[in-house]
Structures are given as structure tokens and as C-alpha cells.
Short mmCIF file of C-alpha atoms in Angstrom, two decimals:
data_model
loop_
_atom_site.label_atom_id
_atom_site.label_comp_id
_atom_site.label_asym_id
_atom_site.label_seq_id
_atom_site.Cartn_x
_atom_site.Cartn_y
_atom_site.Cartn_z
CA MET A 1 100.49 54.05 -7.83
CA TYR A 2 101.89 58.24 -6.71
CA ILE A 3 99.23 59.61 -9.11
CA LYS A 4 96.58 57.71 -8.04
CA LYS A 5 96.98 58.84 -4.21
CA ASP A 6 97.85 62.51 -5.16
CA THR A 7 94.45 62.37 -7.10
CA SER A 8 92.59 60.93 -4.25
CA GLU A 9 94.00 63.40 -1.93
CA GLU A 10 92.70 66.58 -4.03
CA MET A 11 89.99 65.28 -4.31
CA ASP A 12 90.02 64.84 -0.33
CA LEU A 13 91.10 69.22 -0.35
CA GLY A 14 88.33 69.77 -2.95
CA GLN A 15 85.49 68.30 -1.34
CA LEU A 16 87.20 69.94 2.20
CA SER A 17 87.32 73.33 0.26
CA LYS A 18 83.23 72.87 -1.24
CA LEU A 19 82.02 72.20 2.93
CA ARG A 20 83.42 75.19 3.97
CA GLY A 21 82.21 77.14 1.02
CA SER A 22 78.88 75.70 1.93
CA ALA A 23 79.45 76.19 5.70
CA ILE A 24 80.22 80.17 5.05
CA ASN A 25 77.32 80.63 2.35
CA ILE A 26 74.66 79.14 4.98
CA PHE A 27 76.34 80.78 8.06
CA CYS A 28 75.90 84.11 6.03
CA ASN A 29 72.57 83.64 4.33
CA TRP A 30 71.25 82.87 7.96
CA GLY A 31 73.20 85.82 9.37
CA CYS A 32 71.27 87.83 6.56
CA ASN A 33 67.76 86.96 6.47
CA SER A 34 68.06 86.94 10.36
CA LEU A 35 68.98 90.84 10.05
CA LYS A 36 65.73 91.16 7.46
CA ALA A 37 63.76 89.71 9.86
CA ILE A 38 64.76 92.07 13.06
CA TYR A 39 64.56 95.23 10.63
CA HIS A 40 61.42 93.27 9.17
CA LEU A 41 59.65 93.54 12.30
CA PHE A 42 61.01 97.00 14.14
CA ILE A 43 59.41 98.35 10.49
CA LEU A 44 56.35 96.77 11.40
CA PHE A 45 56.17 98.29 14.89
CA VAL A 46 57.23 101.56 14.12
CA LEU A 47 54.32 101.35 11.41
CA PHE A 48 52.36 100.67 14.12
CA LEU A 49 53.09 103.28 16.74
CA ARG A 50 52.25 105.59 13.60
CA ALA A 51 49.46 104.45 12.94
CA HIS A 52 48.26 104.27 16.83
CA PHE A 53 50.23 107.90 17.65
CA PHE A 54 47.39 109.91 18.75
CA LYS A 55 45.71 106.88 21.39
CA PHE A 56 49.33 106.54 23.33
CA CYS A 57 49.66 110.52 23.43
CA LEU A 58 45.91 110.68 24.60
CA ALA A 59 46.28 107.73 26.90
CA THR A 60 49.65 109.61 28.66
CA ILE A 61 47.82 112.59 29.11
CA LEU A 62 44.95 111.04 30.77
CA GLY A 63 47.70 109.15 32.61
CA ILE A 64 49.10 112.13 33.63
CA GLY A 65 46.17 113.85 34.91
CA LEU A 66 45.07 111.44 36.81
CA GLY A 67 48.60 110.95 38.51
CA SER A 68 49.00 114.51 38.88
CA TYR A 69 45.66 114.62 41.17
CA MET A 70 46.50 111.41 42.97
CA ASP A 71 49.67 112.72 44.18
CA TYR A 72 48.18 116.15 45.01
CA GLY A 73 45.39 113.92 47.32
CA ARG A 74 47.98 111.53 48.28
CA SER A 75 49.65 112.24 51.55
CA ARG A 76 53.51 112.97 52.10
CA MET A 77 55.47 109.67 52.74
CA TYR A 78 58.66 109.63 55.27
CA ARG A 79 61.26 107.43 55.11
CA SER A 80 63.78 106.71 58.30
CA SER A 81 66.58 104.35 59.09
CA MET A 82 68.16 102.79 61.70
CA ILE A 83 71.27 100.66 62.08
CA VAL A 84 71.72 98.09 64.46
CA GLN A 85 74.20 95.17 65.28
CA PRO A 86 72.56 92.09 67.23
CA ASN A 87 74.98 89.58 69.76
CA PHE A 88 74.60 86.52 71.22
CA ASN A 89 72.87 85.68 67.46
CA SER A 90 69.90 87.09 67.70
CA ALA A 91 69.31 88.60 64.54
CA ARG A 92 66.70 85.82 63.63
CA GLN A 93 64.97 86.38 66.65
CA LEU A 94 65.20 90.63 65.24
CA TYR A 95 64.14 89.34 61.45
CA ASN A 96 60.97 87.47 62.96
CA ASN A 97 60.08 90.74 64.74
CA ILE A 98 60.07 93.18 62.27
CA GLU A 99 58.75 90.79 59.88
CA PHE A 100 56.09 90.44 62.22
CA TYR A 101 55.15 94.35 62.81
CA ASN A 102 54.95 94.30 58.61
CA GLU A 103 52.66 91.69 58.48
CA LEU A 104 50.60 93.96 60.78
CA VAL A 105 50.99 96.41 58.62
CA GLU A 106 49.73 94.80 55.31
CA GLN A 107 46.83 93.44 56.98
CA GLY A 108 45.59 96.46 58.46
CA GLU A 109 45.25 95.50 61.95
CA ASN A 110 46.22 99.09 63.43
CA GLU A 111 45.46 98.45 67.23
CA LYS A 112 47.53 95.25 67.57
CA LEU A 113 50.35 97.07 65.96
CA ALA A 114 49.53 99.62 68.06
CA GLU A 115 49.59 97.92 71.09
CA VAL A 116 53.07 95.84 70.54
CA LEU A 117 54.72 99.16 69.65
CA HIS A 118 53.10 101.01 72.69
CA ILE A 119 52.08 104.16 70.36
CA PRO A 120 48.62 105.23 69.69
CA LYS A 121 45.49 103.95 67.25
CA SER A 122 46.63 106.64 64.48
CA ALA A 123 50.18 106.74 64.33
CA ALA A 124 50.02 102.80 64.04
CA LYS A 125 47.56 103.77 60.96
CA SER A 126 50.72 105.74 59.71
CA ILE A 127 52.76 103.18 59.15
CA THR A 128 53.45 101.92 55.54
CA ASN A 129 56.03 99.34 55.40
CA ILE A 130 58.49 97.95 57.92
CA GLU A 131 61.16 96.36 56.92
CA ILE A 132 64.66 94.99 57.52
CA MET A 133 67.84 94.43 55.39
CA ALA A 134 71.63 93.07 55.87
CA LEU A 135 74.67 95.35 55.37
CA ILE A 136 77.53 93.26 53.86
CA ASN A 137 79.55 94.35 51.17
CA GLU A 138 82.57 91.89 49.53
CA GLU A 139 85.01 92.83 52.23
CA ARG A 140 83.10 91.30 54.78
CA LYS A 141 81.59 88.45 53.69
CA ILE A 142 85.55 87.67 52.24
CA ILE A 143 86.20 88.50 56.43
CA LYS A 144 83.23 86.22 57.41
CA PHE A 145 84.62 83.27 55.72
CA ASP A 146 88.13 83.96 56.95
CA GLU A 147 86.59 83.36 60.12
CA PHE A 148 84.29 80.36 59.40
CA ILE A 149 87.44 77.99 58.08
CA GLU A 150 90.03 79.15 60.92
CA ASP A 151 88.74 76.77 63.49
CA LYS A 152 88.30 73.74 60.74
CA ASP A 153 91.21 71.18 60.51
CA SER A 154 93.15 71.03 56.96
CA ILE A 155 90.90 68.56 54.93
CA THR A 156 87.77 70.31 55.76
CA ARG A 157 89.41 73.88 54.21
CA LYS A 158 90.31 72.44 51.49
CA SER A 159 87.17 71.13 50.69
CA ILE A 160 85.07 74.51 51.73
CA ASN A 161 85.63 77.06 48.58
CA TYR A 162 84.68 80.93 48.35
CA GLU A 163 82.44 80.65 46.06
CA ASN A 164 80.43 77.59 47.75
CA TYR A 165 80.10 79.59 51.06
CA LEU A 166 78.68 82.28 49.16
CA LYS A 167 75.99 80.20 48.10
CA ASN A 168 75.08 79.03 51.81
CA PHE A 169 75.95 82.30 52.84
CA ASN A 170 72.26 83.93 54.75
CA GLU A 171 71.80 87.25 55.10
CA ILE A 172 71.76 86.01 59.23
CA ASN A 173 75.92 85.74 58.92
CA ALA A 174 75.38 89.56 58.66
CA GLU A 175 77.34 91.43 61.21
CA PHE A 176 74.84 95.10 60.82
CA TYR A 177 71.41 95.61 59.35
CA LYS A 178 68.89 98.65 59.04
CA ILE A 179 65.79 98.84 59.65
CA GLN A 180 64.10 100.90 57.86
CA ILE A 181 60.19 102.41 58.79
CA GLU A 182 58.07 104.18 55.88
CA ALA A 183 55.16 106.77 57.19
CA THR A 184 52.87 109.27 56.22
CA ALA A 185 54.06 110.71 59.97
CA PRO A 186 57.49 111.97 60.11
CA GLU A 187 57.94 111.39 64.19
CA ILE A 188 56.32 107.71 64.02
CA ALA A 189 60.02 105.91 63.33
CA LYS A 190 61.66 107.78 66.37
CA GLN A 191 58.23 106.51 69.68
CA CYS A 192 59.04 102.48 67.70
CA GLN A 193 62.62 102.81 68.38
CA GLU A 194 62.83 101.38 71.83
CA VAL A 195 60.07 98.63 72.14
CA ILE A 196 61.56 97.38 68.09
CA VAL A 197 64.99 97.49 70.67
CA ALA A 198 63.03 96.20 74.17
CA SER A 199 61.59 93.50 72.34
CA ILE A 200 65.10 91.60 71.86
CA GLU A 201 66.51 93.34 75.27
CA THR A 202 64.32 91.52 77.73
CA ASN A 203 64.31 87.78 76.16
CA GLU A 204 65.48 85.42 78.77
CA TYR A 205 67.24 83.29 76.40
CA PHE A 206 69.80 86.53 75.37
CA LYS A 207 70.14 88.06 78.79
CA LEU A 208 71.14 84.47 79.85
CA GLN A 209 73.21 84.22 76.93
CA LYS A 210 74.71 88.27 77.88
CA LYS A 211 74.84 87.12 81.72
CA VAL A 212 77.62 84.27 80.42
CA ASN A 213 79.51 86.21 77.82
CA ASP A 214 80.33 88.94 80.70
CA ASP A 215 80.89 86.29 83.27
CA ASN A 216 83.37 85.02 80.58
CA LEU A 217 84.73 87.89 80.10
CA ALA A 218 85.39 89.20 83.58
CA VAL A 219 86.93 86.12 84.36
CA ARG A 220 89.43 86.48 81.81
CA ASP A 221 90.29 89.94 82.78
CA THR A 222 90.73 89.10 86.20
CA MET A 223 92.99 86.21 85.25
CA ILE A 224 95.07 88.97 82.17
CA SER A 225 95.54 91.67 86.07
CA GLU A 226 96.79 88.63 87.67
CA GLN A 227 99.51 87.71 85.20
CA LEU A 228 100.39 91.07 85.00
CA LYS A 229 100.99 91.38 88.36
CA GLU A 230 103.11 88.23 88.27
CA ILE A 231 105.45 89.96 85.38
CA ASN A 232 105.63 93.02 87.11
CA LYS A 233 107.06 91.28 89.45
CA LEU A 234 109.30 89.39 87.80
CA GLN A 235 111.08 92.29 85.91
CA SER A 236 111.46 94.01 88.75
CA PHE A 237 113.27 90.71 90.39
CA TYR A 238 115.47 90.78 87.40
CA LYS A 239 115.72 94.51 87.91
CA GLU A 240 117.51 94.10 91.07
CA ILE A 241 119.62 90.99 90.03
CA ARG A 242 121.14 93.56 87.73
CA VAL A 243 121.90 96.49 90.12
CA LEU A 244 124.01 93.29 91.82
CA GLU A 245 126.03 92.45 89.02
CA ALA A 246 126.77 95.73 87.93
CA GLN A 247 127.93 96.74 92.27
CA GLN A 248 129.84 93.43 91.81
CA SER A 249 131.20 94.37 88.52
CA VAL A 250 132.34 97.46 90.19
CA GLY A 251 134.44 95.88 92.59
CA GLY A 252 136.10 94.09 90.21
CA THR A 253 134.06 91.01 89.65
CA ASN A 254 134.70 89.39 86.18
CA ILE A 255 131.02 88.83 83.77
CA ASN A 256 131.13 86.65 81.23
CA LEU A 257 129.43 88.05 78.62
CA ALA A 258 127.69 84.52 77.98
CA ASP A 259 126.27 84.02 80.77
CA SER A 260 125.47 87.44 80.91
CA LYS A 261 123.32 86.52 77.20
CA ILE A 262 121.54 83.55 79.31
CA LYS A 263 120.75 85.36 81.96
CA GLN A 264 119.04 88.28 79.74
CA ALA A 265 116.88 86.04 77.80
CA PRO A 266 113.88 85.18 80.38
CA GLU A 267 113.96 89.47 80.31
CA PHE A 268 112.75 89.02 76.68
CA GLU A 269 110.53 86.58 76.91
CA LEU A 270 108.84 88.39 80.18
CA PHE A 271 108.31 91.33 78.09
CA GLU A 272 107.16 89.58 74.73
CA GLN A 273 104.75 88.50 77.12
CA LEU A 274 103.98 91.32 78.75
CA GLU A 275 102.94 92.86 75.21
CA LYS A 276 100.42 89.60 74.45
CA LEU A 277 98.54 90.04 78.11
CA LYS A 278 98.47 93.79 77.20
CA GLU A 279 96.84 92.99 73.10
CA GLU A 280 94.79 90.33 74.99
CA LYS A 281 93.30 92.92 77.46
CA THR A 282 92.97 95.59 74.87
CA GLU A 283 90.61 92.64 73.39
CA VAL A 284 88.65 92.53 76.26
CA ASN A 285 87.82 95.49 76.66
CA ILE A 286 86.89 96.15 72.71
CA GLU A 287 84.54 92.46 73.37
CA LYS A 288 83.36 94.48 76.50
CA ILE A 289 82.06 97.27 74.78
CA ASN A 290 80.81 95.84 71.69
CA THR A 291 78.38 92.90 73.90
CA LYS A 292 77.25 95.69 76.67
CA ASN A 293 74.19 95.64 75.37
CA ILE A 294 72.33 92.51 73.11
CA ILE A 295 71.44 95.34 70.46
CA ASN A 296 73.44 97.90 69.58
CA ILE A 297 72.57 101.13 68.16
CA VAL A 298 74.74 102.11 65.50
CA SER A 299 72.66 104.85 64.02
CA ASP A 300 69.53 105.86 66.14
CA PHE A 301 66.24 106.67 64.25
CA PRO A 302 66.16 110.54 63.88
CA ASN A 303 63.70 112.42 65.08
CA ARG A 304 62.22 113.12 61.88
CA GLY A 305 61.97 111.29 58.56
CA LYS A 306 63.37 112.29 55.62
CA LEU A 307 60.60 112.87 52.50
CA ILE A 308 60.00 110.10 50.17
CA ASN A 309 60.03 112.38 46.69
CA ASP A 310 61.80 109.36 44.38
CA LEU A 311 60.48 109.34 40.60
CA ARG A 312 59.42 106.00 40.32
CA PHE A 313 57.41 106.12 42.95
CA LYS A 314 55.00 109.34 42.26
CA LYS A 315 51.76 108.75 40.46
CA ILE A 316 52.56 110.91 38.10
CA VAL A 317 54.85 108.31 36.36
CA GLN A 318 53.30 105.57 37.41
CA MET A 319 49.88 106.19 36.05
CA PRO A 320 51.28 107.17 32.06
CA ALA A 321 53.28 104.50 31.76
CA LEU A 322 50.05 101.81 33.67
CA PHE A 323 48.18 103.52 30.72
CA VAL A 324 50.29 102.77 27.88
CA VAL A 325 51.22 99.41 28.92
CA ILE A 326 47.15 98.50 29.25
CA LEU A 327 46.68 100.57 25.31
CA PHE A 328 49.46 98.65 24.16
CA LEU A 329 48.51 95.44 25.19
CA ILE A 330 45.00 95.96 24.14
CA LEU A 331 45.93 97.20 20.40
CA ILE A 332 48.48 94.35 20.08
CA MET A 333 45.60 91.98 21.13
CA SER A 334 43.44 93.18 18.42
CA THR A 335 45.79 93.78 15.42
CA PHE A 336 46.92 89.96 16.41
CA ASN A 337 43.31 88.97 16.22
CA ARG A 338 42.85 90.17 12.93
CA TYR A 339 45.67 88.11 11.81
CA LEU A 340 44.22 85.33 12.79
CA ALA A 341 40.96 85.65 11.03
CA ARG A 342 42.63 86.29 7.97
CA TYR A 343 44.63 83.54 8.03
#
């Protein structure tokens, strides 16, 4: 019995070793065949380039020549940027306005664009692109996430994680935005700044939101000021009491230290309350400054835009690349057609 059992175990181990060896051989053969196939394709590609080398050189030279001519006769492009901070949930309206302006640019509606932006038609014609983009980094996203779950209950907090929040994050939730204008006239962006901001500032809904916010801040400021006055009066009252107690102690009256500590406790509470009110008043003042306008301009459009000098936007780079790609596709299609005829 023991001999048969040992023999069966040896057979199982032998079969397992054979299976492992077969799997290793299959994997090695697959790896070698893959490397051979890749090497073969690489050689075919090199042979293809060698066979058509002069054609690619000619296409590159023609592209450089045409691109140089197009760049020479092309107007210079200038880019200007403005950073803003929308208040009272006005970011969505700002997005809609900028998209509307850009649609007019793309459709060539220069007269309508000039009318909307209050600029001459020739200036509107020089604009080639108007766009808006959110300025937000990972740190700001974390802050926004903390603000989002701050007022939620414990059950809701557990059901919401940062990854799910990022999936549903919208650029409208950002705090700062960059408005960018590209035009052939370097001064045109500065002329558009006032109208872009006024399109939001004159909105009746946002004006009402600002008025309500100003009234609330005024009420909070008044209440804090009154509380500060009351606390100052109480502090003066406690000071007078301490002076009287000091005079009595000089006259020979005994003072209980335990009672003295109990009497000093309200003064510490007043001091803590005073510090809290000062912090709250500082927050109110900061909020007043931040919400002074419906659109806060963090950085104005410059008086003169920056010249766009990126190589990737130059025709002298784009045209040779385009010619080479077109020639490559034509030659590949021709080669494949001959292969099909032979097949």
C-alpha cells in the first residue's frame, strides 16, 4: 500500500513538473515570437523610410517653404489674460457670457460682437479667440471638499469620500477664473474688460444678492459692536470692584482666596468672549472687502497683450508636419494596395 501511494505521488509531481515546463516553454516561445515580430516590423519600417527618404525630404522642404511664406504674411497674435473672483454664484453667468462672445468670434459676427463689447468693428474683427478657464489646484479642491462636508451630518459624511467628490466636481465650483483673449490688436483686451465685468455687475439678480449680503453684514457688524461695548462696560465694572476690594484689604479686611478665584472666573470668560468677537469682526471686515463687488478683479488685462511666439503654433512647424503625415498615409495606402493585389 505504501509503495503504491509513493508511486502515485511521484507520478503527480512528475506531471506537475511537466505542466510547469510546458507553460514556461509556451511563455518563452510567445515572448521570442513577439520580439521577432516587433523586430521584423521595425526592419520593414526602416526599409520603407529608406525607400522613400527623398520623398519625405522633399515634403519637408516644401512644408517649410510654404509655412515660412504663411508666417511672413500672417498677422502677429497677442494674448491677454485677466483673473477674476466671481461672487454670489455668478460664475455660471460669466461662463455663459464668455462662451457667447466666443461663438460670435467663431461665426464671424463682427458687427454683433462690436455691439455687445462696445468696441469698433475693426477691433472686433481682430479678435480670434475668447475663453475662460478655472484656476484650481489640488489644495483648493481639498479645501472645497472640507467646506462641502462641513455642514453635513455624520451619516452623510461617511457616505461621501474625496474620490467621489472629485468625479462630480465642476469648474463652476472654483474660486478664481482666468479670462483670456487672443487678437491681432495688442490693446483690444483692455478695451473689453469694463464691458465683460459690467455684464455681470448690472444683472438685477446679482445686484439683489449683493444688497441682501451687504445688509446682513451690516447687521452682524452692528451686533458685534454692541456686544463689544457691553463687554467693555462689564470689564470696567469688574475693575472697579477689584479696586474696592483692594482698598478694603488695606483697611485690614481678610480676603478668601477661593472666593477671589470664583469672582475672577467671569472676567476670564469675558476675555475669551472678547477675543471671539474680535475675530468675528475681522471676518466680517474681510467678507465686506471680498463681496464689495459682484466680480472681483484680481489681475487686470494688461495695456498691451503678450506676443504669442510658440513654435507649435507657427506654420513653419505645422506645414512640414502636415505634408509628411499626408505623404506617409499616401505611401502606406499605396503599399497596402499592392500587398492586397499580390495576396
